[in-house]
mmCIF file of C-alpha atoms in Angstrom:
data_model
loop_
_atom_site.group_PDB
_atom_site.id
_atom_site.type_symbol
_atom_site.label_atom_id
_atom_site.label_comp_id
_atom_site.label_asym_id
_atom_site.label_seq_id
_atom_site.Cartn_x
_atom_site.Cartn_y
_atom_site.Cartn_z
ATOM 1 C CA UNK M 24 166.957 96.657 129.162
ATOM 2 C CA UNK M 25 168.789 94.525 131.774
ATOM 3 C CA UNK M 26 166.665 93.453 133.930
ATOM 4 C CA UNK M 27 163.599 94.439 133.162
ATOM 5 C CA UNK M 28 161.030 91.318 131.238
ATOM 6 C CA UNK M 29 160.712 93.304 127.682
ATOM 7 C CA UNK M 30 160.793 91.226 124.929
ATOM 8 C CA UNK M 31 163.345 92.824 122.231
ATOM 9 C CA UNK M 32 164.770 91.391 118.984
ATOM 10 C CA UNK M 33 167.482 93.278 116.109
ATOM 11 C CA UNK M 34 166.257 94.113 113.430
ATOM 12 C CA UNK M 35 163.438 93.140 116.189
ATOM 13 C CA UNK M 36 164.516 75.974 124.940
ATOM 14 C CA UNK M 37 163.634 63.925 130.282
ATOM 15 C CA UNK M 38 163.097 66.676 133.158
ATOM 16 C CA UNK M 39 162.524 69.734 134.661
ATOM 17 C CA UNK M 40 166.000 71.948 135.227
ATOM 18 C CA UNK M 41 167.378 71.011 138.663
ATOM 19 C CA UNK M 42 167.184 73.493 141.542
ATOM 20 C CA UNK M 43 170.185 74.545 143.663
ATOM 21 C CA UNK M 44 172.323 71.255 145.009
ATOM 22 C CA UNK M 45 170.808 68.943 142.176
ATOM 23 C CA UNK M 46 172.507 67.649 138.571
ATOM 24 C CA UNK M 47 172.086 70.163 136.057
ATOM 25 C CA UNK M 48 171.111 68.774 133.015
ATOM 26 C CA UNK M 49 172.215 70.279 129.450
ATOM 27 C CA UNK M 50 170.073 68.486 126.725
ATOM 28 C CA UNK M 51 166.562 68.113 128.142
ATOM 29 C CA UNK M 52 162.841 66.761 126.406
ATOM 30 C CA UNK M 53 160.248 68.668 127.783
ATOM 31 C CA UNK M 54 156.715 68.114 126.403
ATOM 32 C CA UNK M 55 155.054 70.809 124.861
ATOM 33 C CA UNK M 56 152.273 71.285 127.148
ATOM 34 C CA UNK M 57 154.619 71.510 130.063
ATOM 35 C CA UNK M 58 157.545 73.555 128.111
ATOM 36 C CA UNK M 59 157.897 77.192 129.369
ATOM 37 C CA UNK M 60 156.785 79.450 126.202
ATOM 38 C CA UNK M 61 156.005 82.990 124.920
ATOM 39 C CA UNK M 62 153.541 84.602 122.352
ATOM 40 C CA UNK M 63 155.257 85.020 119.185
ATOM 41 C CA UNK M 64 152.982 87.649 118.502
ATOM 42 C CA UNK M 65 153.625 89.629 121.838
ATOM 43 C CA UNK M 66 157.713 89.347 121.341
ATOM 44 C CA UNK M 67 157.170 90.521 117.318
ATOM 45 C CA UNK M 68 155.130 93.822 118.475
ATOM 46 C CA UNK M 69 157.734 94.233 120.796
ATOM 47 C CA UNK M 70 160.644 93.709 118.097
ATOM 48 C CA UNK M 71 158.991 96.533 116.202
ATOM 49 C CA UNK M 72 158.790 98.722 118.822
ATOM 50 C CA UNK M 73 162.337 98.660 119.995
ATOM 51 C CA UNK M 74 164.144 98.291 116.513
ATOM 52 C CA UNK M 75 164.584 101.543 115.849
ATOM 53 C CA UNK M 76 166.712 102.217 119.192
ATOM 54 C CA UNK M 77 168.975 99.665 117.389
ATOM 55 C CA UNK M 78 169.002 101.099 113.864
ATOM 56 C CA UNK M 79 170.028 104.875 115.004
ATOM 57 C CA UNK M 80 173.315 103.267 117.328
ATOM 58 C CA UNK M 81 175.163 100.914 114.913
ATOM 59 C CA UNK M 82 177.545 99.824 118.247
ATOM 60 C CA UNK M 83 174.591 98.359 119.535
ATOM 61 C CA UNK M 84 172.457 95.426 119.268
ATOM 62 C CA UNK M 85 169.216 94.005 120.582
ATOM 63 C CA UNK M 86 168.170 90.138 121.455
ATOM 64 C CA UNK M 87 165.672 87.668 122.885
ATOM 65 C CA UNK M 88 167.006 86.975 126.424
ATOM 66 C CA UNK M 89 166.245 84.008 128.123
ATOM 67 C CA UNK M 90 166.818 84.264 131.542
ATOM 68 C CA UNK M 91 167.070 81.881 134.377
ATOM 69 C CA UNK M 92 164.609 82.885 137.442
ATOM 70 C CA UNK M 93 167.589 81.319 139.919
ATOM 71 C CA UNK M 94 171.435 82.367 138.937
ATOM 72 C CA UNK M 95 172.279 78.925 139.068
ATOM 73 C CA UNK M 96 170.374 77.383 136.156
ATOM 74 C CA UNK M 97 172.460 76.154 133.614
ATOM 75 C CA UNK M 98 172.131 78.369 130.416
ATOM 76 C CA UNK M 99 173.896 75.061 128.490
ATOM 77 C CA UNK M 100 171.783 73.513 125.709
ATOM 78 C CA UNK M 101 168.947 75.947 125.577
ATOM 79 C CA UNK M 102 166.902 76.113 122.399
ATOM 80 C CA UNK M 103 163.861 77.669 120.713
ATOM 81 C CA UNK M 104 161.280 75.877 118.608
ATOM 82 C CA UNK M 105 158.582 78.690 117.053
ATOM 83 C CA UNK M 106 155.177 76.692 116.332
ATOM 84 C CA UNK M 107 152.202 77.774 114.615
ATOM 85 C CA UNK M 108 149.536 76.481 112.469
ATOM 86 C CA UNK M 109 152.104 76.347 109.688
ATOM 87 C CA UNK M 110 154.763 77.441 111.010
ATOM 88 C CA UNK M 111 157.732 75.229 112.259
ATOM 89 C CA UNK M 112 161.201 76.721 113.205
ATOM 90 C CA UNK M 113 163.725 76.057 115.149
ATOM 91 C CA UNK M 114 166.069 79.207 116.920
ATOM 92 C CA UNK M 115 169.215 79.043 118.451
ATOM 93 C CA UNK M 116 170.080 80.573 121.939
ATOM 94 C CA UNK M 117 173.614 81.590 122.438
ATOM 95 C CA UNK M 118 175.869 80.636 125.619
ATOM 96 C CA UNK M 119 174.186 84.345 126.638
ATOM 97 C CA UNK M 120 170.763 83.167 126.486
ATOM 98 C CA UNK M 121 170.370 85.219 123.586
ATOM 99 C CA UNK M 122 168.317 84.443 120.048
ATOM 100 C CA UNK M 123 167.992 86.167 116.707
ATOM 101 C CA UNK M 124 163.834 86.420 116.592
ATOM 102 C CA UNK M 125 162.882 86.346 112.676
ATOM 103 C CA UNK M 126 160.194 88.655 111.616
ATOM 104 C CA UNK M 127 157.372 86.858 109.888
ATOM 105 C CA UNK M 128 154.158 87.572 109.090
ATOM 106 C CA UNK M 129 153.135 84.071 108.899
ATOM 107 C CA UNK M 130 153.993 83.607 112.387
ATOM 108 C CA UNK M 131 152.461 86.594 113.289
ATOM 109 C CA UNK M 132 149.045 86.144 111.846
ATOM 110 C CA UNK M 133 148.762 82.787 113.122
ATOM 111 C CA UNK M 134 149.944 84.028 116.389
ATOM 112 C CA UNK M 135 152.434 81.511 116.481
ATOM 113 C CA UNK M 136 154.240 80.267 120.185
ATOM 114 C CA UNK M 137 158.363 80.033 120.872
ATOM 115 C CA UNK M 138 158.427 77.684 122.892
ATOM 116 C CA UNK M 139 161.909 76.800 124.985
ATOM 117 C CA UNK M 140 162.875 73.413 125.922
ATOM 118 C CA UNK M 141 162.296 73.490 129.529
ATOM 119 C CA UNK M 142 160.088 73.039 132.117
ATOM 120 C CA UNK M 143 157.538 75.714 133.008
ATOM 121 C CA UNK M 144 158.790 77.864 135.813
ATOM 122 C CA UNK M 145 162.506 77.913 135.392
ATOM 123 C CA UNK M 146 163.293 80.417 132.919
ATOM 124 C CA UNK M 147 161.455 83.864 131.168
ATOM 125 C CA UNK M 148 161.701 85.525 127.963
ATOM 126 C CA UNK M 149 162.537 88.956 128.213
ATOM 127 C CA UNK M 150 165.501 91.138 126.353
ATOM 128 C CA UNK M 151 168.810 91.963 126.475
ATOM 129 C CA UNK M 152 170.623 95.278 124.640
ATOM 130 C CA UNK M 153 174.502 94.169 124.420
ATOM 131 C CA UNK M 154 177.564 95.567 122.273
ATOM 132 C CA UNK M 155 178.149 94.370 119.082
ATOM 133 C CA UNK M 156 181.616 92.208 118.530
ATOM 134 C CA UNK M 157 183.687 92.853 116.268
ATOM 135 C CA UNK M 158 185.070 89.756 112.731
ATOM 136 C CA UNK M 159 188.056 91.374 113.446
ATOM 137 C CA UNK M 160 188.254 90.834 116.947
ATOM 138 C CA UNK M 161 189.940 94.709 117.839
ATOM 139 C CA UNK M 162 188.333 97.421 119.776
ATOM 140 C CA UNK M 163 189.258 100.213 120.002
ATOM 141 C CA UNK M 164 188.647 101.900 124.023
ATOM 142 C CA UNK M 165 187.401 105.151 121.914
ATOM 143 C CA UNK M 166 184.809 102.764 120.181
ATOM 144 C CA UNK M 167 184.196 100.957 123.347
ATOM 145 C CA UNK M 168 183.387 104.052 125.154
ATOM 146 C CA UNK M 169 181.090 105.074 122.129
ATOM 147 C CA UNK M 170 179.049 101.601 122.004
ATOM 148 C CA UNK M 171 178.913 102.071 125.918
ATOM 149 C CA UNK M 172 177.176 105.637 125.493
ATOM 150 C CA UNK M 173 174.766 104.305 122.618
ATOM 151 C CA UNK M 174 173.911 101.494 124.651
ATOM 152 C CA UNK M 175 173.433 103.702 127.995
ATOM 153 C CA UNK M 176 171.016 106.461 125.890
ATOM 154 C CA UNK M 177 169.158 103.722 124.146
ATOM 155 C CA UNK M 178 168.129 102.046 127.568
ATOM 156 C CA UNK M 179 166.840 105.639 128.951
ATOM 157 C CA UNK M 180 165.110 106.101 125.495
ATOM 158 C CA UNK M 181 163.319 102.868 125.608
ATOM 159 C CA UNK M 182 161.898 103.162 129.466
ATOM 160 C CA UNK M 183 164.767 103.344 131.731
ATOM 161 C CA UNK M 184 165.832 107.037 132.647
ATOM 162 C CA UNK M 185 164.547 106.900 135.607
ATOM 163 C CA UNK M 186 166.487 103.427 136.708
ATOM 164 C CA UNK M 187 169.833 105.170 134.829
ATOM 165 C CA UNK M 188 169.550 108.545 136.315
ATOM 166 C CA UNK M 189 173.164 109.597 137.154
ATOM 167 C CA UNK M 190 174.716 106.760 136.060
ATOM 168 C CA UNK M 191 177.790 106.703 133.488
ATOM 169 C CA UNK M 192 179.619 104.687 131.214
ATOM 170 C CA UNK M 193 182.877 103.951 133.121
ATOM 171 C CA UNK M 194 183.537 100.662 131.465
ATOM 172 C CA UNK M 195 183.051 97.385 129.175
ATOM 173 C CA UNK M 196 183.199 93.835 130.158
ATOM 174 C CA UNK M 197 184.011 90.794 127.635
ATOM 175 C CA UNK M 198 182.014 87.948 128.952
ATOM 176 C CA UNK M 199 183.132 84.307 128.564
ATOM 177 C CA UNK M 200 181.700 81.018 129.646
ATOM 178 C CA UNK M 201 181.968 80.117 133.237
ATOM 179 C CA UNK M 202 184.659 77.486 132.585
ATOM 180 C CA UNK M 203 187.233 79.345 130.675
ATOM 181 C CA UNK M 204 190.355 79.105 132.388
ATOM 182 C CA UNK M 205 192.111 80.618 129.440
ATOM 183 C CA UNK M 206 189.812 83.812 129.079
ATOM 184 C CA UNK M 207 191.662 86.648 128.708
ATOM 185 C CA UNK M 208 191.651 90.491 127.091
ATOM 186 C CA UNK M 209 195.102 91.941 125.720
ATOM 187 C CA UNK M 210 195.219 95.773 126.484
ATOM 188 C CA UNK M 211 197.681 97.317 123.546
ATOM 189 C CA UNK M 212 199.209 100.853 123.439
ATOM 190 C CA UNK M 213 201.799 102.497 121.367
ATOM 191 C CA UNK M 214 204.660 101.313 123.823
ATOM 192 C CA UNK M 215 203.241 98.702 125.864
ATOM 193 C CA UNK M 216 200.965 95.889 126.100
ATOM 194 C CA UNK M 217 198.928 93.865 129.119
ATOM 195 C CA UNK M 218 196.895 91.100 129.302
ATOM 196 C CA UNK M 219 194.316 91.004 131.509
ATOM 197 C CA UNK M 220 192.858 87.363 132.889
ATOM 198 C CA UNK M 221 189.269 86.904 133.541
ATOM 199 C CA UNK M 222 187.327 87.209 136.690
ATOM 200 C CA UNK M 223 184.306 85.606 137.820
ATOM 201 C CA UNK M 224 181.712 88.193 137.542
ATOM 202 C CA UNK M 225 178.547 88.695 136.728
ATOM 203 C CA UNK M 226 178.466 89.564 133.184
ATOM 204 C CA UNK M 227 175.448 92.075 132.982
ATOM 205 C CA UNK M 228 174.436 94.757 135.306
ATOM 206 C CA UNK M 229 172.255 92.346 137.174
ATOM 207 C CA UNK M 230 172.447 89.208 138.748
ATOM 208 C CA UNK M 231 169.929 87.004 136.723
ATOM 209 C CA UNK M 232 172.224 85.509 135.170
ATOM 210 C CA UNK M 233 174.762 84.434 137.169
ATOM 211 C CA UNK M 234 178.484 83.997 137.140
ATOM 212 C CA UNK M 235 180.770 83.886 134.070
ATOM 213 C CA UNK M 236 184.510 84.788 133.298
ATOM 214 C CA UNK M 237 184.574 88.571 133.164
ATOM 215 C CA UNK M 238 187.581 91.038 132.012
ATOM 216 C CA UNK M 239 186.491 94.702 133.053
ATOM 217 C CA UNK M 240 187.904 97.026 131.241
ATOM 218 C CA UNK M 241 187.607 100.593 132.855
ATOM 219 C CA UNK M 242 187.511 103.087 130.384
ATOM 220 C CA UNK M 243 189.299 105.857 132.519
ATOM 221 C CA UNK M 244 192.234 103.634 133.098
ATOM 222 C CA UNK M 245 193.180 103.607 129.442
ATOM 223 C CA UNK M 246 193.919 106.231 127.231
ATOM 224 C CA UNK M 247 191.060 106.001 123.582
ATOM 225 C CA UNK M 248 193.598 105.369 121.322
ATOM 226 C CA UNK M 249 194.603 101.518 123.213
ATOM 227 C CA UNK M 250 192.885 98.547 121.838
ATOM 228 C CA UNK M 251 191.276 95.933 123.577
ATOM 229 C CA UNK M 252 192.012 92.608 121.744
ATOM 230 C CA UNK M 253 190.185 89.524 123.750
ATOM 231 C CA UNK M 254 191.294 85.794 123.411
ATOM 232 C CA UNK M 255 189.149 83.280 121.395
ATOM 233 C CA UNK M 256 186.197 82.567 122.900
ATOM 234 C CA UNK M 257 184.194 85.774 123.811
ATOM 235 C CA UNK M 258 180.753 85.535 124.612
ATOM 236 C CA UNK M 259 179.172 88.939 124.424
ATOM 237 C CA UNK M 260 180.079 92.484 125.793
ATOM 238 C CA UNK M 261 178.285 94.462 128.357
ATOM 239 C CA UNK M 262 178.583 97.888 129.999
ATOM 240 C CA UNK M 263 179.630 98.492 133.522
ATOM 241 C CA UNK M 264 177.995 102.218 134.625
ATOM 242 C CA UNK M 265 178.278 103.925 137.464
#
């Protein structure tokens, strides 16, 4: 999914942003003729059709990606207001970009707009398949490496063998926020344990979205039954393939 502009959802945002060398804003007021937006409509038909990619690998999950069309707009303070006739709702968008896109009819059949709070021409909806954390904050490398091969075969399933042919799961990245000095990923085994510090990296397997703190943690280098324990503050986890 990364990468390519597919909307996806699962059980499926003052002034304009400023370019490269400029202030970046966080909390902007765009006005709703000028705000970038999306067809609700479009983004539920596509919710529907990816879904079930979700529902078969339970390591998984799918979201609304926003994505900035330079890497160095700020993904701070970005927000989703779905409008309609009667229809008035307000989404969240993660650190990630991502949102949670509710399914409803209502929306649907008035063919309702998300609209993000930012100027036209900055930013694009699209999708983003990612692996789910974890309340109790331990991962296992042999769980890892399973979410990693769900993730891999649901991309090829939904449109991209052909991008992903001969490519492999080698490894898993916890993202955190750019600024995280403290970001970090303790690797435990029976007799040892290492923490690993962050990176910056790019946390997806392309560069749309910039730099954040990455920990990569290379599947091959551990043995399954070490656990990957990250420090407070974990954005998301992606896949590194090779």
């Amino acid at each position: 999914m990364n990468g390519r502009p597919l909307l996806i959802a699962a059980a499926l945002l003052a002034a304009a942003p400023a370019r490269a060398g400029d202030d970046m804003p966080v909390v902007q007021v765009v006005a709703a003729a000028d705000a970038e937006w999306h067809s609700y409509r479009q983004a539920y038909k596509a919710a529907s059709f990816f879904a079930p990619y979700v529902a078969k690998r339970p390591l998984i999950q799918a979201h609304l990606q926003i994505r900035p069309l330079a890497p160095e707009a700020p993904m701070e303070g970005l927000h989703i207001k779905l409008e309609g006739e009667t229809t008035n709702l307000d989404i969240a968008v993660d650190m990630l970009g991502r949102a949670t896109l509710p399914l409803l009819k209502q929306a649907f059949d008035e063919d309702a707009v998300l609209r993000l709070n930012r100027r036209k021409g900055y930013y694009q909806f699209s999708g983003r398949y990612s692996i789910r954390t974890r309340d109790d904050g331990v991962y296992p490398l042999s769980m890892l490496r399973e979410a990693c091969e769900q993730l891999i075969s649901a991309q090829r399933a939904s449109g991209y063998r052909l991008r992903l042919l001969g490519k492999e799961c080698k490894g898993v990245k916890f993202i955190y926020a750019p600024g995280d000095a403290n970001a970090a990923v303790q690797l435990r085994q029976a007799d040892a344990s290492r923490r690993i510090a962050a990176q910056p990296g790019l946390p997806f397997e392309n560069r749309s979205m910039g730099s954040y703190q990455v920990v990569t943690v290379r599947l091959a280098d551990w043995p399954a039954q070490a656990e990957a324990v990250p420090l407070p503050g974990l954005l998301g986890i992606g896949t590194v393939y090779e």
